[in-house]
Coordinates of C-alpha atoms and ligand atoms in Angstrom, one line a residue:
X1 CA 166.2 75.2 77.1
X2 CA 164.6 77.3 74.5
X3 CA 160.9 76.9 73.8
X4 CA 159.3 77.9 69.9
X5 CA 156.6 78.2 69.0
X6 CA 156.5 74.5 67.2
X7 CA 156.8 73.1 70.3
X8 CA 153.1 75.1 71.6
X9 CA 150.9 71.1 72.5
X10 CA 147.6 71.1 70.1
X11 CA 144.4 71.6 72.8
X12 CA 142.8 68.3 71.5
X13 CA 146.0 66.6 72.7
X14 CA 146.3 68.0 75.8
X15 CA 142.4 67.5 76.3
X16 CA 143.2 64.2 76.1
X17 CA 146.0 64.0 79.1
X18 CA 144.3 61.6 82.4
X19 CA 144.6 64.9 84.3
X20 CA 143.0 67.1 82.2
X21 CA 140.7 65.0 81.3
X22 CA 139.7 64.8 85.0
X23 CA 139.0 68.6 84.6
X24 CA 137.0 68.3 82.0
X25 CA 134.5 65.8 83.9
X26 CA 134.3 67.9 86.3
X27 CA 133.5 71.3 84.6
X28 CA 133.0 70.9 81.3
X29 CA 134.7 70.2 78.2
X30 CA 134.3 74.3 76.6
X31 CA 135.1 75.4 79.7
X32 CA 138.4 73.2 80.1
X33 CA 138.9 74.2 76.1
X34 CA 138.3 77.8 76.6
X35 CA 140.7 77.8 79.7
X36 CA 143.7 75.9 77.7
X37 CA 143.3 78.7 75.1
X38 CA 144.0 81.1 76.7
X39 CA 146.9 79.5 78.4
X40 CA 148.2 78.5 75.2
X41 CA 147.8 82.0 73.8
X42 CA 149.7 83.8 76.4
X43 CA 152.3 81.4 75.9
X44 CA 152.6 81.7 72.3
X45 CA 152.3 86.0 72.8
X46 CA 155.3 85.9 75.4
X47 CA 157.3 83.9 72.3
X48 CA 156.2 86.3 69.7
X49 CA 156.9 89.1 71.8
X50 CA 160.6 87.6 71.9
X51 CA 160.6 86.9 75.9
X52 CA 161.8 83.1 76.9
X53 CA 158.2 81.3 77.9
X54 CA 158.6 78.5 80.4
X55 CA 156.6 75.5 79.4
X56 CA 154.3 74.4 82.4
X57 CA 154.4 70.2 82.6
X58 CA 151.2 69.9 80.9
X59 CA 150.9 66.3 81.9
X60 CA 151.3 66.9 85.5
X61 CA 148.4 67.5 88.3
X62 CA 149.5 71.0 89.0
X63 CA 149.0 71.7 85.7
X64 CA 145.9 70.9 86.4
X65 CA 145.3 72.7 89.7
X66 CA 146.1 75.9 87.7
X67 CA 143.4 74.8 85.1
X68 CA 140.8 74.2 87.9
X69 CA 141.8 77.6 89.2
X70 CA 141.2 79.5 86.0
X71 CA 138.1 77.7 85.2
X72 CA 136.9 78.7 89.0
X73 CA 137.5 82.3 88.4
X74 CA 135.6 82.3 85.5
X75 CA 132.8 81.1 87.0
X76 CA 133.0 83.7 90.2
X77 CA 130.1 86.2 90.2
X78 CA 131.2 89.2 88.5
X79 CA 128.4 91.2 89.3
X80 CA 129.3 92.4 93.3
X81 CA 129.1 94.6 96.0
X82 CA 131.9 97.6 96.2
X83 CA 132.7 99.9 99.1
X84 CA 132.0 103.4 98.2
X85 CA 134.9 105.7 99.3
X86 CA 134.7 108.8 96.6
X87 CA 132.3 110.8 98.4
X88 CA 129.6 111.0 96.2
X89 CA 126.9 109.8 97.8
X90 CA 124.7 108.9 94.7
X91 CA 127.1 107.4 92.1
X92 CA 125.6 106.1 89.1
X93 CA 128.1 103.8 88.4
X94 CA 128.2 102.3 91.6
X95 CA 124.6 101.3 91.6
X96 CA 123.2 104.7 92.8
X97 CA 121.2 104.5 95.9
X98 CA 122.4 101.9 98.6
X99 CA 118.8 100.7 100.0
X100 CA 117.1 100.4 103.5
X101 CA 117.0 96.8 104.9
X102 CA 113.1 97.4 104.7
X103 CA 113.3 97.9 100.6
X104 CA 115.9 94.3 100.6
X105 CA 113.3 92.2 103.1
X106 CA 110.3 93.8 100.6
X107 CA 112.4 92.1 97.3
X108 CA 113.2 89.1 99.5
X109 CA 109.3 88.5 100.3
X110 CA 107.8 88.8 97.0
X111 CA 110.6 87.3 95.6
X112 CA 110.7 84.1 97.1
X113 CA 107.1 83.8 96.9
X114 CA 104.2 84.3 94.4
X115 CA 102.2 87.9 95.4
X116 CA 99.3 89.9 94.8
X117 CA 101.5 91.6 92.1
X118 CA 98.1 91.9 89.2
X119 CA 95.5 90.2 91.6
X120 CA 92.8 92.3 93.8
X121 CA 92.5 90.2 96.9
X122 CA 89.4 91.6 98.0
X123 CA 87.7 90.9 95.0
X124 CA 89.6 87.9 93.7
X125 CA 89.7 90.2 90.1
X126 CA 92.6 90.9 88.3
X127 CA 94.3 93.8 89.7
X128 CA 96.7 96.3 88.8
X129 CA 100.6 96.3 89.8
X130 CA 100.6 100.7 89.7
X131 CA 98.0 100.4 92.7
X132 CA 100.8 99.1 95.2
X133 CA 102.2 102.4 95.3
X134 CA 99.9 104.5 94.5
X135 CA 97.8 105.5 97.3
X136 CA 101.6 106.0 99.4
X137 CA 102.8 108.1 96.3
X138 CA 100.2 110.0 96.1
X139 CA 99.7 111.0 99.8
X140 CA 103.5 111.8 99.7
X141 CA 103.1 114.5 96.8
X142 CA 99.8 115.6 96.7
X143 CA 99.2 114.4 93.4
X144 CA 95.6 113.5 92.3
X145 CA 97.4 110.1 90.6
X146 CA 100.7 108.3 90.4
X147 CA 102.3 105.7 88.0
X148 CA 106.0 104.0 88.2
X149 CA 107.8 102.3 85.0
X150 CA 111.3 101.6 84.5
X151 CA 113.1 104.5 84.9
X152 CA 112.8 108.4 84.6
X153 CA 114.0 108.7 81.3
X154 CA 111.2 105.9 80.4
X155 CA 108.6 108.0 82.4
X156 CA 109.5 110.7 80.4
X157 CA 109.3 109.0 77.4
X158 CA 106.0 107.6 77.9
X159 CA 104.9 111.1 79.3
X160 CA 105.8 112.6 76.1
X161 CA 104.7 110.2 73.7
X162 CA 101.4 109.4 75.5
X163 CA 100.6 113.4 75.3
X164 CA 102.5 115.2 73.0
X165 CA 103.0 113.0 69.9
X166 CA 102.7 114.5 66.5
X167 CA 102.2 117.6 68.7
X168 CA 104.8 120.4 70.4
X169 CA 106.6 120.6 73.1
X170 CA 107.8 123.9 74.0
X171 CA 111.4 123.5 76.5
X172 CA 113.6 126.2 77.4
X173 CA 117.2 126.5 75.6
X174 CA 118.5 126.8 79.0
X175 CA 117.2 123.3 80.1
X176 CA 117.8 121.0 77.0
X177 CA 120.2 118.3 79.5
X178 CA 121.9 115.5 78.5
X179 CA 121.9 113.0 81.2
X180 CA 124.7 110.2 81.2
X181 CA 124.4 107.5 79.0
X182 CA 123.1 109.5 76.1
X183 CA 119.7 110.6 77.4
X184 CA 119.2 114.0 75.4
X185 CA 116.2 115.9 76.0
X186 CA 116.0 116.7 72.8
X187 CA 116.2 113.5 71.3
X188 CA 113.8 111.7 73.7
X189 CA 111.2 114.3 72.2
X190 CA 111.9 113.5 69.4
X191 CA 111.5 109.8 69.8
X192 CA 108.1 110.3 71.8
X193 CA 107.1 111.5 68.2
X194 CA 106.8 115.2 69.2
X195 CA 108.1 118.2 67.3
X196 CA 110.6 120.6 70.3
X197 CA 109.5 124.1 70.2
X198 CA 112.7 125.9 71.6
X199 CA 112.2 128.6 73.3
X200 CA 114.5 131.8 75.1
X201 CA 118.0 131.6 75.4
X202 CA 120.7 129.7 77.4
X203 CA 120.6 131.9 80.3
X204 CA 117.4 133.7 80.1
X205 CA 113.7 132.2 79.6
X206 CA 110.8 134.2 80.4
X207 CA 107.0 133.4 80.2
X208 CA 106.4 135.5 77.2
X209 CA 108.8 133.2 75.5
X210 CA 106.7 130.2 76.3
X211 CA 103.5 132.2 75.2
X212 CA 105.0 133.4 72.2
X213 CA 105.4 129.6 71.4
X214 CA 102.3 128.5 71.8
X215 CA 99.6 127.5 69.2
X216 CA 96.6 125.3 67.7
X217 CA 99.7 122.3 68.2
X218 CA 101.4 122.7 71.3
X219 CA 100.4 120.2 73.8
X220 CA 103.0 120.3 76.3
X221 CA 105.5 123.1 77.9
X222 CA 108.1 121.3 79.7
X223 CA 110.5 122.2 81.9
X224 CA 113.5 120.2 83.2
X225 CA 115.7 120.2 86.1
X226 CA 119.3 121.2 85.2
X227 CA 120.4 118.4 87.5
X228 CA 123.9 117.8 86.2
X229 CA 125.0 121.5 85.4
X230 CA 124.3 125.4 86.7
X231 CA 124.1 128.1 84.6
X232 CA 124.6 131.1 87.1
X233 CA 125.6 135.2 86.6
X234 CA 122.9 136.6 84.4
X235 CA 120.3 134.4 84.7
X236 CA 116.6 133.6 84.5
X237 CA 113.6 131.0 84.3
X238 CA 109.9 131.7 85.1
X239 CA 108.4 131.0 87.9
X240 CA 106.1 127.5 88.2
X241 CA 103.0 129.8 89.1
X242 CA 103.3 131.7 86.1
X243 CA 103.9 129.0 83.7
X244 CA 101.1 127.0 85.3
X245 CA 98.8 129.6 84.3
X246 CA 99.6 130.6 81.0
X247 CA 99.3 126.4 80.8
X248 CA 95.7 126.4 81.9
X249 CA 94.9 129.8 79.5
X250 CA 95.9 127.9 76.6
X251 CA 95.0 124.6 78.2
X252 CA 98.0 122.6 76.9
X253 CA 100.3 120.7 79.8
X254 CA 102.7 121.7 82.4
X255 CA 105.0 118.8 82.9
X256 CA 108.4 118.6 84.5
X257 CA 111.1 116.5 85.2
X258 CA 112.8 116.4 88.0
X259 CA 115.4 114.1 87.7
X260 CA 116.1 113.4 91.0
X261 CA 112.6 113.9 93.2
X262 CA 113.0 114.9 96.7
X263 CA 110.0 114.3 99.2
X264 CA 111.4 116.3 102.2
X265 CA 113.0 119.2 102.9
X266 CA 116.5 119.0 102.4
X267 CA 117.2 122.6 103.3
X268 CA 118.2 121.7 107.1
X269 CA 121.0 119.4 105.7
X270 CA 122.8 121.9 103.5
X271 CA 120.6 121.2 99.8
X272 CA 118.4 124.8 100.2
X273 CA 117.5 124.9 96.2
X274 CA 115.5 121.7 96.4
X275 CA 111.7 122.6 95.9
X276 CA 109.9 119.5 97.2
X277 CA 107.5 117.2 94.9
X278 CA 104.6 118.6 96.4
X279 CA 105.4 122.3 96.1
X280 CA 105.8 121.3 92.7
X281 CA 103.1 119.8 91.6
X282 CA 101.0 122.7 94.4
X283 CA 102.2 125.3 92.1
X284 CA 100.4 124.2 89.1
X285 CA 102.6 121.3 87.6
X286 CA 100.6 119.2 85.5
X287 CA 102.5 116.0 86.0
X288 CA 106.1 115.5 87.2
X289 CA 108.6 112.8 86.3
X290 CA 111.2 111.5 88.7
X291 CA 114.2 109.0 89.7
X292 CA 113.4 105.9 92.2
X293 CA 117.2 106.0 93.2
X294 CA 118.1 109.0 93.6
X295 CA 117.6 111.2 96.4
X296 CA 114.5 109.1 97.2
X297 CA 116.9 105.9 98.0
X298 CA 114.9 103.1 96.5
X299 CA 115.3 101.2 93.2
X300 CA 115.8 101.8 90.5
X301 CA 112.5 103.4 88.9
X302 CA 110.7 106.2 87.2
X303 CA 107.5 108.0 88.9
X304 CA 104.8 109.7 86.9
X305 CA 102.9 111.7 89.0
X306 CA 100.1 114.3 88.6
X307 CA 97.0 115.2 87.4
X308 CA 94.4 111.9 87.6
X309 CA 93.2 112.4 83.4
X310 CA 96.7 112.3 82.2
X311 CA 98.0 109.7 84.2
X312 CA 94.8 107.4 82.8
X313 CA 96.3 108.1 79.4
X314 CA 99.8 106.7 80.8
X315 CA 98.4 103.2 82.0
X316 CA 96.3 103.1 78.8
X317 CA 99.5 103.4 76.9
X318 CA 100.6 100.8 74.2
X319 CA 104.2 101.4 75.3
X320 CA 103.4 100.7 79.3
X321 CA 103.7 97.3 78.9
X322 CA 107.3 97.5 77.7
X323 CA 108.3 100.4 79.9
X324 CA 106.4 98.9 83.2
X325 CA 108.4 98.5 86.5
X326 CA 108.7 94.8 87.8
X327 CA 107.6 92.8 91.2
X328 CA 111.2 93.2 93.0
X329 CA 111.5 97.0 91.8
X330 CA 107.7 97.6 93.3
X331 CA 108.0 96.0 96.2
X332 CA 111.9 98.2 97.3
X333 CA 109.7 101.0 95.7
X334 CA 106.6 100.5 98.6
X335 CA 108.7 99.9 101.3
X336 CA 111.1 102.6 100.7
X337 CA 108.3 105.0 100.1
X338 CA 106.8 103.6 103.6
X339 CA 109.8 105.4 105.3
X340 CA 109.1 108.9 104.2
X341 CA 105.6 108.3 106.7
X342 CA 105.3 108.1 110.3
X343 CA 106.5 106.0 112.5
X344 CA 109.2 106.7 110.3
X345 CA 111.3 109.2 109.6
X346 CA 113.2 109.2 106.3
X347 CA 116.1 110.9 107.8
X348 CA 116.9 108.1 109.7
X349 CA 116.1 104.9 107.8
X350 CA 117.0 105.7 103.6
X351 CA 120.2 105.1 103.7
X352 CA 120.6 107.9 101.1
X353 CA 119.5 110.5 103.3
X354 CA 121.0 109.3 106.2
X355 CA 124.7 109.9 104.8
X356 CA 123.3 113.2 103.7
X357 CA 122.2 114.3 106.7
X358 CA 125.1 112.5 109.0
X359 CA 126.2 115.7 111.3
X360 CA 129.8 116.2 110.2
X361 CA 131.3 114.9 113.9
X362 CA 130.0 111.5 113.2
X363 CA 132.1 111.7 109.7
X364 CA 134.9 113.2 111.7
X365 CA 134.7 110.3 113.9
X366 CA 134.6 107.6 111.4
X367 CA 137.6 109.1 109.2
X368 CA 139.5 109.1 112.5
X369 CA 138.5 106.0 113.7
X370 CA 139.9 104.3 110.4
X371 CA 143.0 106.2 110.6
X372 CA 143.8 104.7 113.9
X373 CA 143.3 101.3 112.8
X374 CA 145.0 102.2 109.5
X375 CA 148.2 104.0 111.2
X376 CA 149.2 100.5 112.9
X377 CA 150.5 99.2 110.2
X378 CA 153.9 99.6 109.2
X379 CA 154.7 101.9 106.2
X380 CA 151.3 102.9 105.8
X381 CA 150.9 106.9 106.0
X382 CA 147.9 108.4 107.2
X383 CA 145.8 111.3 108.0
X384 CA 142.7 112.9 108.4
X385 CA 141.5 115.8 106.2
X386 CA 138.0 118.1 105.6
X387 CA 137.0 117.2 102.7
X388 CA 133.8 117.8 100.5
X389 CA 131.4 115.1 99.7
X390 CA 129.0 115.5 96.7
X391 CA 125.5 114.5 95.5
X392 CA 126.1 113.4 92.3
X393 CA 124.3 111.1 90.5
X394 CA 123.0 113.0 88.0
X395 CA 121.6 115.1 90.4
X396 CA 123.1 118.2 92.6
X397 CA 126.2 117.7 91.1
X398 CA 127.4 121.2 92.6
X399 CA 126.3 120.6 96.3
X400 CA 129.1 120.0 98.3
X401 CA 128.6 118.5 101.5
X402 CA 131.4 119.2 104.5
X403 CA 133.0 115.5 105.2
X404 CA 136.2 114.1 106.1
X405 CA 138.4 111.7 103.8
X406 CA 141.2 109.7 105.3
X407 CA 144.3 110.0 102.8
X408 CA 146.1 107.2 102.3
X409 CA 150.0 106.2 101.3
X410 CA 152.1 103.6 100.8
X411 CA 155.6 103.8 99.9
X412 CA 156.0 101.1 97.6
X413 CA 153.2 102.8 95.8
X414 CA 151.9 105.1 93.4
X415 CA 148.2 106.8 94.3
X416 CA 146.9 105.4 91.0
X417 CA 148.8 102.0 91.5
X418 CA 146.9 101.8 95.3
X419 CA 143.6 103.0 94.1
X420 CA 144.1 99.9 91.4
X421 CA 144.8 97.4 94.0
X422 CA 141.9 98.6 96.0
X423 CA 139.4 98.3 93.6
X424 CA 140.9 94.9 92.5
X425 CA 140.9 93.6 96.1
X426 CA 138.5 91.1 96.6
X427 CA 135.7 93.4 98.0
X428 CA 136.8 96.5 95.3
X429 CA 136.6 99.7 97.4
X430 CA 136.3 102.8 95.1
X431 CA 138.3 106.1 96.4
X432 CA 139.3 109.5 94.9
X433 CA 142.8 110.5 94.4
X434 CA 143.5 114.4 95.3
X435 CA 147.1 115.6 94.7
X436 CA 148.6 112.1 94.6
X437 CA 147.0 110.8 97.6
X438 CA 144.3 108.1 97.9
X439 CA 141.4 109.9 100.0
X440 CA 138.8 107.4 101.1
X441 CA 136.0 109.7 101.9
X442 CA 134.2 109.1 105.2
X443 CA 130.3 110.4 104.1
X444 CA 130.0 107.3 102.1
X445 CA 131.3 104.6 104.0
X446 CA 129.4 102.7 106.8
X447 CA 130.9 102.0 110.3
X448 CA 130.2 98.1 109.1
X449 CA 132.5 98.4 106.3
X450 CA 135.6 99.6 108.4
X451 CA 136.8 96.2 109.1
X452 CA 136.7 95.5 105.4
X453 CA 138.2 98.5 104.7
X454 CA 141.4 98.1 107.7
X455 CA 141.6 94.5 106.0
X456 CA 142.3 95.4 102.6
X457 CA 144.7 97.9 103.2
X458 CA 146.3 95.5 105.8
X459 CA 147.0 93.0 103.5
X460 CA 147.8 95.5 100.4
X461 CA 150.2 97.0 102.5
X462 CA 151.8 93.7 103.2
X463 CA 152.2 93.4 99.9
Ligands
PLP501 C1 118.7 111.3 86.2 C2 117.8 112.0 85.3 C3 117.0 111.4 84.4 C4 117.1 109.9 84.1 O1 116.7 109.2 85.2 P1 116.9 107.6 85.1 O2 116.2 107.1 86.4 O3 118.4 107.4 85.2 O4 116.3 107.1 83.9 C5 116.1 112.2 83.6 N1 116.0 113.5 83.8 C6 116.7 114.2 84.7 C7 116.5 115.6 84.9 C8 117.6 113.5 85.5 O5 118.4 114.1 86.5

């Protein structure tokens, strides 16, 4: 029987059928409309398109099953955990850092219960949210004072516009970065209201340049970590000493952002370029801006930290209310920040640094552990390769870190078509394809998300 497009039931009809009618008592009628739409529409696309649409029965109760369905999936959380199998450990679109079970109980406390959040319990005054953390940041760095808001690129906003507007900033040509998501150097200066001195060239930048620069209007020189790019051959910047001074000469600000802060020494795990916060700021920095999900493996967040005068200015700031961090982020920020101090030790307990520092054998073992479970089932090809895991994440984005990957085949399959169907399945699980393989990279997966993992595949292979 052929179908037309005349024949296509109106929605207020159909509404009206006892079955669907039963749907729409128990959702609700825009949702039940919505949902017959789109039915409807695909129906009258497959006719346009020329193909021969079967008419469901319309008046029957399967019909209405597959309404139910439809309507059900819309209202599944779309917002979910994925399994991270690309190798790069800090993946912006994947939520950056993964966080320690201390940060999640911290969110789970003061969430579920009213807090001290602007309250002074020993004097029963109104307190200040920035003094949660500041005392831990500020024995973690050295600095004299500390401040979190929203993100980096907000603390370096405020930073600027809280010191430099309607003055000059003098930044290197070799360090004028666009982050992701179009967060241009250049242009936050220009939004903080301050004019960008440009100084040096793309490769080189000496002090001189800077000095040369400077006058009645400067207020800041800033310097920014190339986190997402490397300029290398014929290179040069000046060293934090020597900028710090010819800072203090002309007493205008040393501020830099570092993107991506680290707190320890990273050189033992293969990361020897890192400078730590407090080198930093013990060379003379001013005041330093950095990520809370990073390298540091807490929330999302941006830390001001530095001199005490200048971060006064910051709290003082009309714009802190709008750029301020909230309860859930402060409390994964103090928690985290807790594990960089004894008892602790960071390498151990931020997750993060943990997958950073995972000796290669225990990666090895993982990838091969996987690959036994995986090489059970029929048709599936596997093996287990070196492979490189990476940073990322705006930050270190040339680091490579030895790993293994498991690569993965199916013969019914394209690489592309089984990297689809993984990140469709029903916990998504994100991989890299090299040279028409599937590699699911063992640096960034957990031993707990194996069995999820051997399941997918399992049932994806099964078709
Ligand atoms: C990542 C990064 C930022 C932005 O940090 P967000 O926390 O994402 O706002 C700013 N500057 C540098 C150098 C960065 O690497």
């Amino acid at each position: 029987m052929q179908n037309d497009l005349s024949k296509l039931p109106q929605i207020q009809a159909l509404l009206e059928q006892p079955h669907i009618a039963e749907v729409v008592q128990r959702y609700s009628h825009s949702e039940a409309t919505t949902a017959l739409r789109q039915i409807i529409a695909a129906l009258r696309a497959a006719l346009l398109a020329g193909q021969s649409a079967r008419f469901p029965d319309f008046t029957s109760v399967e019909f209405a099953a597959t309404l139910s369905a439809q309507i059900d999936a819309t209202r599944a959380p779309v917002f979910q955990p994925v399994i991270n199998a690309t190798g790069i450990l800090i993946h912006t679109n994947l939520g950056r850092a993964r966080m320690a079970s201390q940060a999640i109980s911290a969110m789970q406390g003061i969430g579920s219960a009213p807090s001290n959040l602007e309250l002074d319990l020993a004097t029963g005054k109104r307190g200040s949210r920035h003094s949660h953390v500041e005392t831990l940041i500020c024995a973690l760095t050295g600095a004299e004072a500390a401040v979190v808001v929203n993100n980096c690129a907000a603390a370096v906003l405020l930073s600027l516009m809280a010191t430099a507007g309607g003055r000059n900033v003098v930044a290197s040509r070799g360090e004028l970065i666009e982050i992701g998501g179009s967060f241009r150097l250049p242009d936050v200066i220009a939004q903080s209201g301050a004019t960008l001195r440009e100084v040096g060239t793309t490769n080189k930048t000496r002090v001189e340049d800077y000095a040369s620069a400077i006058d009645a209007d400067t207020a800041v020189l800033l310097k920014s970590h190339t986190s997402n790019f490397r300029i290398v051959g014929f290179t040069a910047s000046p060293d934090r000493r020597d900028l710090a001074k010819l800072a203090a000469e002309h007493d205008v600000i040393l501020m830099e952002d570092l993107g991506s802060g680290v707190l320890i020494d990273l050189a033992p795990y293969g990361l020897p370029d890192e400078p730590v916060v407090a080198d930093i700021l013990k060379a003379g920095v001013d005041l330093v801006t950095f990520s809370g999900d990073k390298l540091l493996g807490g929330p999302q967040a941006g830390i001001i930290a530095g001199r005490a005068d200048i971060v006064a200015q910051l709290k003082a700031h009309p714009l802190m209310r709008a750029l301020r961090v909230d309860k859930l982020s402060l409390a994964a920020l103090e928690a985290t920040l807790r594990l960089y101090r004894p008892p602790f030790d960071p390498v151990k307990t931020v997750p993060v640094l943990q997958m950073l520092a995972a000796p290669l054998a225990q990666v090895e073992t993982r990838a091969r552990s996987l690959a036994g479970s995986l090489a059970a089932f029929d048709g599936v090809q596997v093996a287990v390769h070196e492979s490189a895991a990476y940073v990322g994440g705006g930050s270190l984005p040339e680091q490579a870190l030895p790993s293994f990957a498991v690569s993965l085949r199916l013969p019914a399959l394209s690489a592309n078509d089984l990297a689809t169907a993984l990140r469709r399945y029903q916990t998504p699980i994100i991989v890299r394809i090299e040279r028409d393989h599937v590699m699911l990279d063992m640096r960034t997966v957990w031993d707990g998300e194996l069995p999820a993992l051997t399941a997918a595949i399992e049932q994806i292979s099964t078709g």
